Tab-separated table of C-alpha atoms in Angstrom:
chain	number	residue	atom	x	y	z
O	25	MET	CA	23.947	28.931	-13.299
O	26	LYS	CA	26.514	27.032	-15.171
O	27	LEU	CA	27.959	28.244	-18.457
O	28	PHE	CA	28.356	25.941	-21.475
O	29	PHE	CA	29.758	26.322	-24.858
O	30	GLY	CA	27.375	25.722	-27.790
O	31	LYS	CA	25.596	27.078	-30.904
O	32	ILE	CA	22.803	29.544	-30.365
O	33	HIS	CA	20.103	29.983	-32.945
O	34	GLN	CA	17.188	32.423	-32.553
O	35	GLU	CA	14.979	30.322	-30.292
O	36	THR	CA	17.111	27.222	-29.649
O	37	ALA	CA	20.626	26.331	-28.397
O	38	ILE	CA	22.704	23.206	-28.790
O	39	LEU	CA	25.546	22.386	-26.470
O	40	ASN	CA	28.778	21.228	-28.110
O	41	GLU	CA	29.402	17.611	-28.105
O	42	GLU	CA	31.829	17.450	-25.377
O	43	GLU	CA	29.663	20.007	-23.336
O	44	SER	CA	26.701	17.822	-23.907
O	45	HIS	CA	28.417	14.798	-22.495
O	46	HIS	CA	29.605	16.928	-19.680
O	47	PHE	CA	26.047	18.082	-18.870
O	48	ALA	CA	24.455	14.839	-19.253
O	49	LYS	CA	26.804	12.264	-17.947
O	50	VAL	CA	29.270	14.223	-15.536
O	51	LEU	CA	26.826	16.673	-14.074
O	52	ARG	CA	23.882	14.326	-14.596
O	53	GLY	CA	21.743	17.263	-15.752
O	54	ASN	CA	17.924	16.976	-16.549
O	55	GLU	CA	15.311	18.193	-18.774
O	56	GLY	CA	14.091	21.474	-17.404
O	57	ASP	CA	17.430	22.595	-16.085
O	58	LEU	CA	18.243	26.283	-16.625
O	59	VAL	CA	21.862	26.872	-17.867
O	60	HIS	CA	23.792	29.648	-19.684
O	61	VAL	CA	25.167	28.977	-23.281
O	62	THR	CA	27.756	31.010	-25.228
O	63	ASP	CA	29.034	30.840	-28.628
O	64	GLY	CA	32.407	32.527	-27.382
O	65	LYS	CA	31.608	35.381	-29.713
O	66	GLY	CA	29.716	37.626	-27.374
O	67	ASN	CA	26.321	35.845	-27.385
O	68	LEU	CA	25.087	34.624	-23.924
O	69	ALA	CA	21.816	32.795	-23.798
O	70	GLU	CA	19.610	31.614	-20.844
O	71	VAL	CA	18.495	28.137	-21.938
O	72	GLU	CA	15.939	25.712	-20.670
O	73	ILE	CA	16.997	22.184	-21.536
O	74	THR	CA	14.371	20.395	-23.555
O	75	SER	CA	16.136	17.316	-24.804
O	76	ILE	CA	19.051	15.113	-23.854
O	77	SER	CA	20.532	12.620	-26.119
O	78	LYS	CA	23.938	10.945	-26.237
O	79	LYS	CA	25.621	13.473	-28.570
O	80	ALA	CA	23.501	16.647	-28.150
O	81	VAL	CA	21.924	18.385	-25.359
O	82	GLU	CA	19.329	21.157	-26.653
O	83	GLY	CA	17.205	23.655	-25.163
O	84	LYS	CA	14.976	26.778	-25.562
O	85	VAL	CA	16.486	30.240	-25.414
O	86	ILE	CA	14.588	32.082	-22.743
O	87	ASP	CA	16.942	35.243	-22.739
O	88	LEU	CA	19.544	36.213	-25.154
O	89	LYS	CA	22.178	39.020	-24.637
O	90	THR	CA	24.519	39.913	-27.604
O	91	SER	CA	27.962	41.601	-27.083
O	92	PHE	CA	27.695	40.550	-23.428
O	93	GLU	CA	30.090	42.579	-21.379
O	94	GLN	CA	32.104	43.638	-24.522
O	95	LYS	CA	35.328	45.370	-23.555
O	96	ASN	CA	36.182	48.571	-25.205
O	97	TYR	CA	39.605	47.402	-26.266
O	98	TYR	CA	41.238	44.456	-28.048
O	99	LEU	CA	44.339	42.919	-26.417
O	100	HIS	CA	46.734	40.476	-28.164
O	101	VAL	CA	49.661	39.238	-25.923
O	102	ALA	CA	52.208	37.330	-27.725
O	103	ILE	CA	54.510	35.434	-25.018
O	104	ALA	CA	57.337	33.137	-25.108
O	105	PRO	CA	56.382	30.109	-23.068
O	106	THR	CA	57.896	29.681	-19.654
O	107	LYS	CA	59.956	26.803	-18.783
O	108	THR	CA	57.493	25.758	-16.198
O	109	MET	CA	54.026	25.051	-17.718
O	110	GLU	CA	52.242	25.765	-14.353
O	111	ARG	CA	53.244	29.430	-14.548
O	112	LEU	CA	52.060	29.857	-18.156
O	113	GLU	CA	48.749	28.095	-17.219
O	114	PHE	CA	48.244	30.391	-14.253
O	115	PHE	CA	48.765	33.442	-16.436
O	116	LEU	CA	46.257	32.224	-18.906
O	117	GLU	CA	43.700	31.628	-16.486
O	118	LYS	CA	44.238	35.034	-14.797
O	119	ALA	CA	44.561	36.874	-18.286
O	120	THR	CA	41.228	35.356	-19.246
O	121	GLU	CA	39.562	36.375	-16.023
O	122	ILE	CA	40.890	39.981	-16.394
O	123	GLY	CA	40.469	40.368	-20.122
O	124	ILE	CA	42.598	39.232	-23.048
O	125	ASP	CA	41.237	38.678	-26.582
O	126	GLU	CA	44.144	36.797	-28.292
O	127	ILE	CA	47.124	34.829	-27.257
O	128	THR	CA	50.178	33.847	-29.507
O	129	PHE	CA	53.055	31.801	-28.388
O	130	LEU	CA	56.439	32.959	-29.472
O	131	GLN	CA	59.516	30.914	-30.265
O	132	THR	CA	62.408	33.270	-29.602
O	133	PHE	CA	66.195	33.170	-29.683
O	134	HIS	CA	66.238	32.658	-25.761
O	135	SER	CA	63.186	30.520	-25.412
O	136	GLU	CA	63.790	27.535	-23.119
O	137	ARG	CA	60.657	25.816	-24.105
O	138	LYS	CA	60.352	24.875	-27.708
O	139	ASN	CA	57.004	23.186	-27.614
O	140	ILE	CA	53.520	23.599	-26.123
O	141	LYS	CA	50.407	21.406	-25.802
O	142	ILE	CA	47.921	23.825	-27.714
O	143	GLU	CA	44.778	21.516	-26.753
O	144	ARG	CA	45.703	21.681	-22.982
O	145	ILE	CA	46.017	25.532	-23.428
O	146	GLU	CA	42.723	25.943	-25.192
O	147	LYS	CA	41.116	23.776	-22.438
O	148	ILE	CA	42.527	26.066	-19.681
O	149	VAL	CA	41.223	29.130	-21.656
O	150	GLN	CA	37.877	27.610	-22.008
O	151	SER	CA	37.448	26.546	-18.552
O	152	ALA	CA	38.641	30.159	-17.194
O	153	THR	CA	36.074	31.790	-19.608
O	154	LYS	CA	33.193	29.488	-18.231
O	155	GLN	CA	34.323	30.032	-14.615
O	156	SER	CA	34.249	33.784	-15.065
O	157	LEU	CA	31.057	33.690	-16.838
O	158	LYS	CA	32.414	35.514	-20.124
O	159	ALA	CA	30.854	35.337	-23.495
O	160	TYR	CA	33.980	36.040	-25.486
O	161	LEU	CA	36.410	33.177	-25.767
O	162	PRO	CA	40.064	34.265	-26.312
O	163	LYS	CA	41.731	33.090	-29.439
O	164	VAL	CA	44.709	30.918	-29.060
O	165	ASN	CA	47.349	30.689	-31.608
O	166	ASP	CA	50.021	28.067	-31.732
O	167	LEU	CA	53.920	28.536	-31.437
O	168	THR	CA	55.056	30.998	-34.047
O	169	LYS	CA	58.825	32.006	-34.814
O	170	PHE	CA	59.366	35.483	-33.686
O	171	ASN	CA	60.759	36.554	-36.960
O	172	GLU	CA	57.520	35.321	-38.899
O	173	PHE	CA	55.228	36.929	-36.136
O	174	ILE	CA	56.516	40.377	-36.549
O	175	LYS	CA	56.175	40.451	-40.208
O	176	GLN	CA	52.439	39.750	-40.027
O	177	ASP	CA	50.009	42.452	-40.752
O	178	PHE	CA	48.340	43.840	-37.549
O	179	GLU	CA	46.173	46.413	-39.243
O	180	GLY	CA	44.962	49.059	-36.620
O	181	PHE	CA	47.096	47.743	-33.898
O	182	THR	CA	49.419	49.701	-31.636
O	183	LYS	CA	52.205	47.093	-31.607
O	184	CYS	CA	54.658	46.915	-28.598
O	185	ILE	CA	57.717	44.851	-27.552
O	186	ALA	CA	58.344	44.867	-23.913
O	187	HIS	CA	62.113	44.370	-23.031
O	188	CYS	CA	64.540	45.031	-20.413
O	189	GLU	CA	67.587	46.492	-22.222
O	190	ALA	CA	67.786	49.602	-20.185
O	191	ASP	CA	70.290	51.223	-22.677
O	192	ILE	CA	67.682	51.221	-25.508
O	193	GLU	CA	65.087	53.966	-25.280
O	194	ARG	CA	61.747	52.607	-24.316
O	195	THR	CA	58.253	54.312	-23.872
O	196	PRO	CA	56.704	53.446	-20.565
O	197	LEU	CA	53.442	51.256	-21.133
O	198	ARG	CA	51.577	53.867	-19.330
O	199	THR	CA	52.390	56.545	-21.949
O	200	VAL	CA	51.160	54.223	-24.587
O	201	LEU	CA	47.789	53.686	-22.906
O	202	GLU	CA	47.245	57.355	-22.573
O	203	ASN	CA	46.806	57.502	-26.367
O	204	ASN	CA	43.702	55.167	-25.820
O	205	PRO	CA	44.775	52.532	-28.324
O	206	GLN	CA	41.668	50.438	-29.466
O	207	LYS	CA	43.657	47.492	-30.576
O	208	ILE	CA	46.994	46.809	-28.680
O	209	LEU	CA	49.554	44.020	-29.373
O	210	ILE	CA	52.236	43.512	-26.536
O	211	MET	CA	55.098	40.968	-27.078
O	212	ILE	CA	56.711	39.689	-23.947
O	213	GLY	CA	60.083	37.833	-23.924
O	214	PRO	CA	61.296	34.836	-22.160
O	215	GLU	CA	63.218	34.632	-19.043
O	216	GLY	CA	66.563	35.680	-20.846
O	217	ASP	CA	64.743	38.534	-22.534
O	218	PHE	CA	64.495	39.127	-26.271
O	219	SER	CA	67.870	39.264	-27.984
O	220	ARG	CA	69.106	42.702	-29.214
O	221	ASP	CA	68.729	41.395	-32.893
O	222	GLU	CA	64.937	40.424	-32.085
O	223	ILE	CA	64.572	43.902	-30.604
O	224	PHE	CA	65.932	45.756	-33.720
O	225	ALA	CA	63.919	43.598	-36.117
O	226	ALA	CA	60.672	44.448	-34.178
O	227	GLU	CA	61.869	48.004	-34.377
O	228	ASP	CA	62.176	47.706	-38.086
O	229	HIS	CA	58.453	46.530	-38.300
O	230	ASN	CA	57.294	49.423	-36.358
O	231	PHE	CA	56.908	47.957	-32.877
O	232	THR	CA	57.048	50.428	-30.084
O	233	GLU	CA	59.639	49.385	-27.527
O	234	ILE	CA	58.023	49.641	-24.108
O	235	SER	CA	59.011	49.207	-20.517
O	236	LEU	CA	56.539	47.769	-17.988
O	237	GLY	CA	58.156	49.658	-14.973
O	238	HIS	CA	61.561	49.727	-13.155
O	239	GLN	CA	61.368	46.131	-12.067
O	240	ARG	CA	62.654	42.967	-13.904
O	241	PHE	CA	59.812	40.670	-13.777
O	242	ARG	CA	59.399	36.962	-14.547
O	243	THR	CA	57.827	36.439	-18.024
O	244	GLU	CA	54.501	35.489	-16.589
O	245	THR	CA	54.561	38.358	-14.131
O	246	ALA	CA	55.408	40.814	-16.796
O	247	ALA	CA	52.584	39.462	-19.106
O	248	LEU	CA	50.143	39.605	-16.220
O	249	GLN	CA	51.161	43.243	-15.406
O	250	ALA	CA	50.544	44.188	-19.131
O	251	VAL	CA	47.131	42.585	-19.103
O	252	PHE	CA	46.260	44.472	-15.653
O	253	ALA	CA	47.661	47.616	-16.875
O	254	VAL	CA	45.693	47.670	-20.188
O	255	ASP	CA	42.600	46.724	-18.233
O	256	TRP	CA	43.258	49.504	-15.721
O	257	GLY	CA	44.477	51.988	-18.175
O	258	LEU	CA	41.833	51.609	-21.115
O	259	LYS	CA	38.554	50.980	-19.105
A	19	MET	CA	74.713	36.217	-8.127
A	20	LYS	CA	72.574	34.331	-5.657
A	21	LEU	CA	70.639	36.049	-2.736
A	22	PHE	CA	70.780	34.547	0.779
A	23	PHE	CA	69.318	35.736	4.033
A	24	GLY	CA	71.724	36.431	6.865
A	25	LYS	CA	72.930	38.882	9.378
A	26	ILE	CA	74.910	41.833	7.976
A	27	HIS	CA	77.454	43.548	10.349
A	28	GLN	CA	79.665	46.531	9.361
A	29	GLU	CA	82.307	44.368	7.566
A	30	THR	CA	81.163	40.919	7.828
A	31	ALA	CA	77.989	38.994	7.145
A	32	ILE	CA	76.789	35.533	8.274
A	33	LEU	CA	74.052	33.401	6.496
A	34	ASN	CA	71.208	32.109	8.415
A	35	GLU	CA	71.480	28.384	9.643
A	36	GLU	CA	69.388	27.044	6.972
A	37	GLU	CA	70.831	29.230	4.232
A	38	SER	CA	74.347	28.232	5.240
A	39	HIS	CA	73.381	24.668	4.855
A	40	HIS	CA	71.805	25.512	1.405
A	41	PHE	CA	75.016	27.222	0.253
A	42	ALA	CA	77.530	24.597	1.651
A	43	LYS	CA	75.560	21.300	0.986
A	44	VAL	CA	72.896	21.953	-1.755
A	45	LEU	CA	74.770	24.369	-3.939
A	46	ARG	CA	78.317	23.158	-2.811
A	47	GLY	CA	79.473	26.622	-2.685
A	48	ASN	CA	83.331	27.369	-1.937
A	49	GLU	CA	85.429	30.041	-0.089
A	50	GLY	CA	85.992	32.996	-2.399
A	51	ASP	CA	82.569	32.785	-3.925
A	52	LEU	CA	80.592	36.035	-4.293
A	53	VAL	CA	76.990	36.071	-3.144
A	54	HIS	CA	74.431	38.593	-2.101
A	55	VAL	CA	73.158	38.652	1.477
A	56	THR	CA	70.006	40.554	2.730
A	57	ASP	CA	68.602	41.052	6.240
A	58	GLY	CA	65.279	41.414	4.657
A	59	LYS	CA	65.089	44.838	6.147
A	60	GLY	CA	66.358	46.808	3.236
A	61	ASN	CA	70.005	46.043	3.478
A	62	LEU	CA	71.753	44.147	0.605
A	63	ALA	CA	75.355	43.139	0.811
A	64	GLU	CA	77.796	41.912	-1.804
A	65	VAL	CA	79.788	39.267	0.058
A	66	GLU	CA	82.776	37.313	-0.521
A	67	ILE	CA	82.707	33.990	1.414
A	68	THR	CA	85.513	33.483	3.775
A	69	SER	CA	84.666	30.503	6.071
A	70	ILE	CA	82.379	27.527	5.748
A	71	SER	CA	81.497	25.454	8.587
A	72	LYS	CA	78.417	23.165	9.187
A	73	LYS	CA	76.187	25.779	10.793
A	74	ALA	CA	77.597	29.078	9.501
A	75	VAL	CA	78.825	30.390	6.329
A	76	GLU	CA	80.570	33.632	6.719
A	77	GLY	CA	81.977	36.445	4.411
A	78	LYS	CA	83.480	39.886	4.007
A	79	VAL	CA	81.098	42.648	2.981
A	80	ILE	CA	82.315	44.070	-0.372
A	81	ASP	CA	79.647	46.356	-0.923
A	82	LEU	CA	76.596	47.337	1.102
A	83	LYS	CA	73.458	49.159	-0.132
A	84	THR	CA	70.887	50.309	2.385
A	85	SER	CA	67.271	50.748	1.830
A	86	PHE	CA	67.760	48.830	-1.450
A	87	GLU	CA	64.842	49.626	-3.953
A	88	GLN	CA	62.720	50.871	-1.195
A	89	LYS	CA	59.286	51.497	-2.372
A	90	ASN	CA	57.491	54.870	-1.690
A	91	TYR	CA	54.506	53.123	-0.164
A	92	TYR	CA	53.707	50.347	2.538
A	93	LEU	CA	50.981	47.907	1.323
A	94	HIS	CA	49.218	45.423	3.696
A	95	VAL	CA	46.908	43.014	2.143
A	96	ALA	CA	44.517	40.957	4.361
A	97	ILE	CA	43.034	38.029	2.462
A	98	ALA	CA	40.732	35.122	3.154
A	99	PRO	CA	42.689	32.062	2.140
A	100	THR	CA	41.382	30.403	-0.971
A	101	LYS	CA	39.993	27.010	-0.932
A	102	THR	CA	42.860	25.847	-3.277
A	103	MET	CA	46.292	26.531	-1.774
A	104	GLU	CA	48.044	26.567	-5.155
A	105	ARG	CA	46.125	29.726	-6.033
A	106	LEU	CA	47.084	31.543	-2.689
A	107	GLU	CA	50.603	30.448	-3.223
A	108	PHE	CA	50.843	31.868	-6.626
A	109	PHE	CA	49.191	35.022	-5.387
A	110	LEU	CA	51.887	35.269	-2.775
A	111	GLU	CA	54.566	34.601	-5.150
A	112	LYS	CA	53.463	37.428	-7.611
A	113	ALA	CA	52.660	39.849	-4.800
A	114	THR	CA	56.074	39.536	-3.337
A	115	GLU	CA	57.630	40.038	-6.865
A	116	ILE	CA	55.465	43.098	-7.552
A	117	GLY	CA	55.510	44.609	-4.019
A	118	ILE	CA	53.831	43.934	-0.935
A	119	ASP	CA	54.955	44.589	2.735
A	120	GLU	CA	52.647	42.610	4.995
A	121	ILE	CA	50.096	39.902	4.523
A	122	THR	CA	47.545	38.838	6.966
A	123	PHE	CA	45.136	35.786	6.660
A	124	LEU	CA	41.641	36.433	7.476
A	125	GLN	CA	39.198	34.054	9.114
A	126	THR	CA	35.805	35.334	7.674
A	127	PHE	CA	32.118	34.174	8.010
A	128	HIS	CA	32.345	32.647	4.237
A	129	SER	CA	35.742	31.323	4.465
A	130	GLU	CA	36.013	27.842	3.143
A	131	ARG	CA	39.598	27.198	4.600
A	132	LYS	CA	39.847	27.538	8.336
A	133	ASN	CA	43.619	26.632	8.552
A	134	ILE	CA	46.925	27.622	6.827
A	135	LYS	CA	50.295	26.222	7.140
A	136	ILE	CA	52.140	29.473	8.108
A	137	GLU	CA	55.846	27.868	7.784
A	138	ARG	CA	55.114	26.779	4.021
A	139	ILE	CA	53.725	30.432	3.415
A	140	GLU	CA	56.756	31.941	4.906
A	141	LYS	CA	58.937	29.625	2.734
A	142	ILE	CA	57.183	30.793	-0.403
A	143	VAL	CA	57.497	34.381	0.484
A	144	GLN	CA	61.092	33.972	1.270
A	145	SER	CA	61.900	32.132	-1.917
A	146	ALA	CA	60.085	34.800	-4.080
A	147	THR	CA	62.051	37.626	-2.217
A	148	LYS	CA	65.204	35.734	-3.158
A	149	GLN	CA	64.309	35.044	-6.749
A	150	SER	CA	63.386	38.569	-7.348
A	151	LEU	CA	66.527	40.101	-5.686
A	152	LYS	CA	64.663	42.078	-3.053
A	153	ALA	CA	66.064	43.363	0.127
A	154	TYR	CA	62.772	43.706	1.974
A	155	LEU	CA	60.991	40.499	3.274
A	156	PRO	CA	57.220	40.927	3.539
A	157	LYS	CA	55.931	40.092	6.965
A	158	VAL	CA	53.409	37.305	7.024
A	159	ASN	CA	50.833	37.149	9.833
A	160	ASP	CA	48.833	34.126	10.949
A	161	LEU	CA	45.251	33.573	10.406
A	162	THR	CA	43.343	36.026	12.411
A	163	LYS	CA	39.585	36.390	13.011
A	164	PHE	CA	37.869	39.265	11.109
A	165	ASN	CA	36.338	40.810	13.906
A	166	GLU	CA	39.486	40.955	15.904
A	167	PHE	CA	41.478	42.055	12.939
A	168	ILE	CA	39.363	45.191	12.079
A	169	LYS	CA	39.819	46.398	15.736
A	170	GLN	CA	43.442	46.683	15.444
A	171	ASP	CA	45.235	50.051	15.425
A	172	PHE	CA	46.580	50.906	11.851
A	173	GLU	CA	47.999	54.219	12.841
A	174	GLY	CA	48.610	56.232	9.560
A	175	PHE	CA	46.959	53.664	7.225
A	176	THR	CA	44.293	54.286	4.487
A	177	LYS	CA	42.117	51.196	5.478
A	178	CYS	CA	39.907	49.568	2.693
A	179	ILE	CA	37.535	46.825	2.428
A	180	ALA	CA	37.000	45.500	-1.117
A	181	HIS	CA	33.665	43.862	-1.627
A	182	CYS	CA	31.171	43.091	-4.232
A	183	GLU	CA	27.844	44.164	-2.878
A	184	ALA	CA	26.781	46.588	-5.512
A	185	ASP	CA	23.857	48.231	-3.568
A	186	ILE	CA	26.373	49.393	-0.919
A	187	GLU	CA	28.284	52.581	-2.192
A	188	ARG	CA	31.845	51.964	-2.745
A	189	THR	CA	34.916	54.198	-3.763
A	190	PRO	CA	36.844	53.029	-6.767
A	191	LEU	CA	40.391	52.008	-5.582
A	192	ARG	CA	41.540	54.244	-8.366
A	193	THR	CA	40.008	57.300	-6.544
A	194	VAL	CA	41.577	56.165	-3.111
A	195	LEU	CA	44.928	55.970	-4.755
A	196	GLU	CA	44.725	59.455	-6.161
A	197	ASN	CA	45.004	60.744	-2.623
A	198	ASN	CA	48.556	59.211	-2.643
A	199	PRO	CA	48.301	57.173	0.618
A	200	GLN	CA	51.688	56.357	1.975
A	201	LYS	CA	50.417	53.376	4.010
A	202	ILE	CA	47.522	51.313	2.594
A	203	LEU	CA	45.547	48.250	3.965
A	204	ILE	CA	43.175	46.391	1.668
A	205	MET	CA	40.965	43.397	2.961
A	206	ILE	CA	40.064	40.968	0.081
A	207	GLY	CA	37.065	38.706	1.038
A	208	PRO	CA	36.692	35.042	0.425
A	209	GLU	CA	34.962	33.427	-2.685
A	210	GLY	CA	31.543	34.040	-1.171
A	211	ASP	CA	32.520	37.806	-0.466
A	212	PHE	CA	32.426	39.368	2.959
A	213	SER	CA	29.025	39.134	4.823
A	214	ARG	CA	27.036	42.217	5.188
A	215	ASP	CA	27.621	42.173	8.940
A	216	GLU	CA	31.325	42.127	8.165
A	217	ILE	CA	31.012	45.018	5.764
A	218	PHE	CA	29.106	47.041	8.306
A	219	ALA	CA	31.507	46.203	11.031
A	220	ALA	CA	34.442	47.335	9.101
A	221	GLU	CA	32.663	50.564	8.300
A	222	ASP	CA	32.221	51.152	11.894
A	223	HIS	CA	36.014	50.764	12.185
A	224	ASN	CA	36.526	53.415	9.500
A	225	PHE	CA	37.282	51.214	6.762
A	226	THR	CA	36.749	52.737	3.368
A	227	GLU	CA	34.449	50.495	1.143
A	228	ILE	CA	36.182	50.062	-2.250
A	229	SER	CA	35.507	48.490	-5.610
A	230	LEU	CA	38.226	47.021	-7.651
A	231	GLY	CA	36.299	47.472	-11.089
A	232	HIS	CA	33.200	46.217	-12.575
A	233	GLN	CA	34.092	42.560	-12.649
A	234	ARG	CA	33.719	39.883	-9.996
A	235	PHE	CA	37.034	38.263	-9.600
A	236	ARG	CA	38.340	35.119	-7.973
A	237	THR	CA	39.737	35.853	-4.445
A	238	GLU	CA	43.424	35.748	-5.600
A	239	THR	CA	42.766	37.577	-8.743
A	240	ALA	CA	41.151	40.472	-6.866
A	241	ALA	CA	44.171	40.491	-4.574
A	242	LEU	CA	46.520	40.480	-7.278
A	243	GLN	CA	44.719	43.323	-9.029
A	244	ALA	CA	44.875	45.401	-5.813
A	245	VAL	CA	48.721	44.705	-5.630
A	246	PHE	CA	49.081	45.843	-9.366
A	247	ALA	CA	46.986	48.797	-8.860
A	248	VAL	CA	48.669	50.099	-5.771
A	249	ASP	CA	52.169	49.585	-7.543
A	250	TRP	CA	50.978	51.174	-10.816
A	251	GLY	CA	49.056	54.034	-9.081
A	252	LEU	CA	51.589	55.015	-6.248
A	253	LYS	CA	54.946	54.719	-7.978
């Protein structure tokens, strides 16, 4: 059964405009069809389509699950976009599939890419959410300057910066996970790593410096490993 | 310093023909240049180029590391090729980067793809090995029929089949890893999973049925998770 984004009320559901178009025009769906609808906030409804118009496809809620497959942790990954968008997109797809709640793109000293197309990224994340039948849509934040990002208030979060400077003491991510953080924020640097100034600035804002292992990974591999490790360690 | 594949003798090294061409014609390298050379079997040499001809670039070994960054486990993943080659290729790149020793492509009952271009796959694995400066080149095996594969003798291996049939008892991969297997073989099924006949046939050949977690992942995501988990659990 296909999954669509939409609004869910007590007994009815309305697909979003774009999703309505997709259902009616692309998939040529019909009244009586059964679909899944999610609001991206944990609600997942089984819906029987009752009316199809140009802008809105509506249906009757047959079954409603709340907090559908809710994880027991909240993961926010802040990542410097990779030079090749393809690699970043693959990361986004996999991270959504495995479990990520929030993504921020970081503009860092060594960043090679200074811009991202946020609409395209939102599309990828939406599509991965639908593909893997999830009821929580990860939040996507636009490109943010490193120095502004670290100043934000991340109340209740275990804040981490992953870097490769071997002469600066780092805590293994494994050790961080043993404390069972409920909310975890991990910053992943660009190909050239975070600058030392950035590392020290993060330290000043109470970020824990972490290592992901003995290997130097590509940016998107490091980010993927963090997502896998958090899922593996906290679930 | 760039890494090339070649033969390493006591005091000299010769780049493979294709690599020689790449060094001389594409990168326009010169005598006196310093490069890394690996035989893909654990040897990593620092080499000063001493002669450049059309077919062979040779050099003097300045430093030689044997068993360079050897892992403490051997991982063989047997995977049904995905419909989209792009996804499989991304998996291969990431798996090589994280750590995999052998890859076999499985022809299964539900396989959508019946052929693969093995030369292209070898290129991807070689390229990922060079990119991540590794001295061990993963072995790539061609498409093999599932029923023939499971009959092979995997002496000393902990053999696993990952599947999603919830009503068949499975051991979590986590538990398998707690026994610290030195050599581990994990079979990952196609999008439609292994057939029940395949699962029972594997059972008959002493494969342990495993689960990778509570989620149903895409083929390449499941394979990636297995690679990450083995690396995380055994290192």
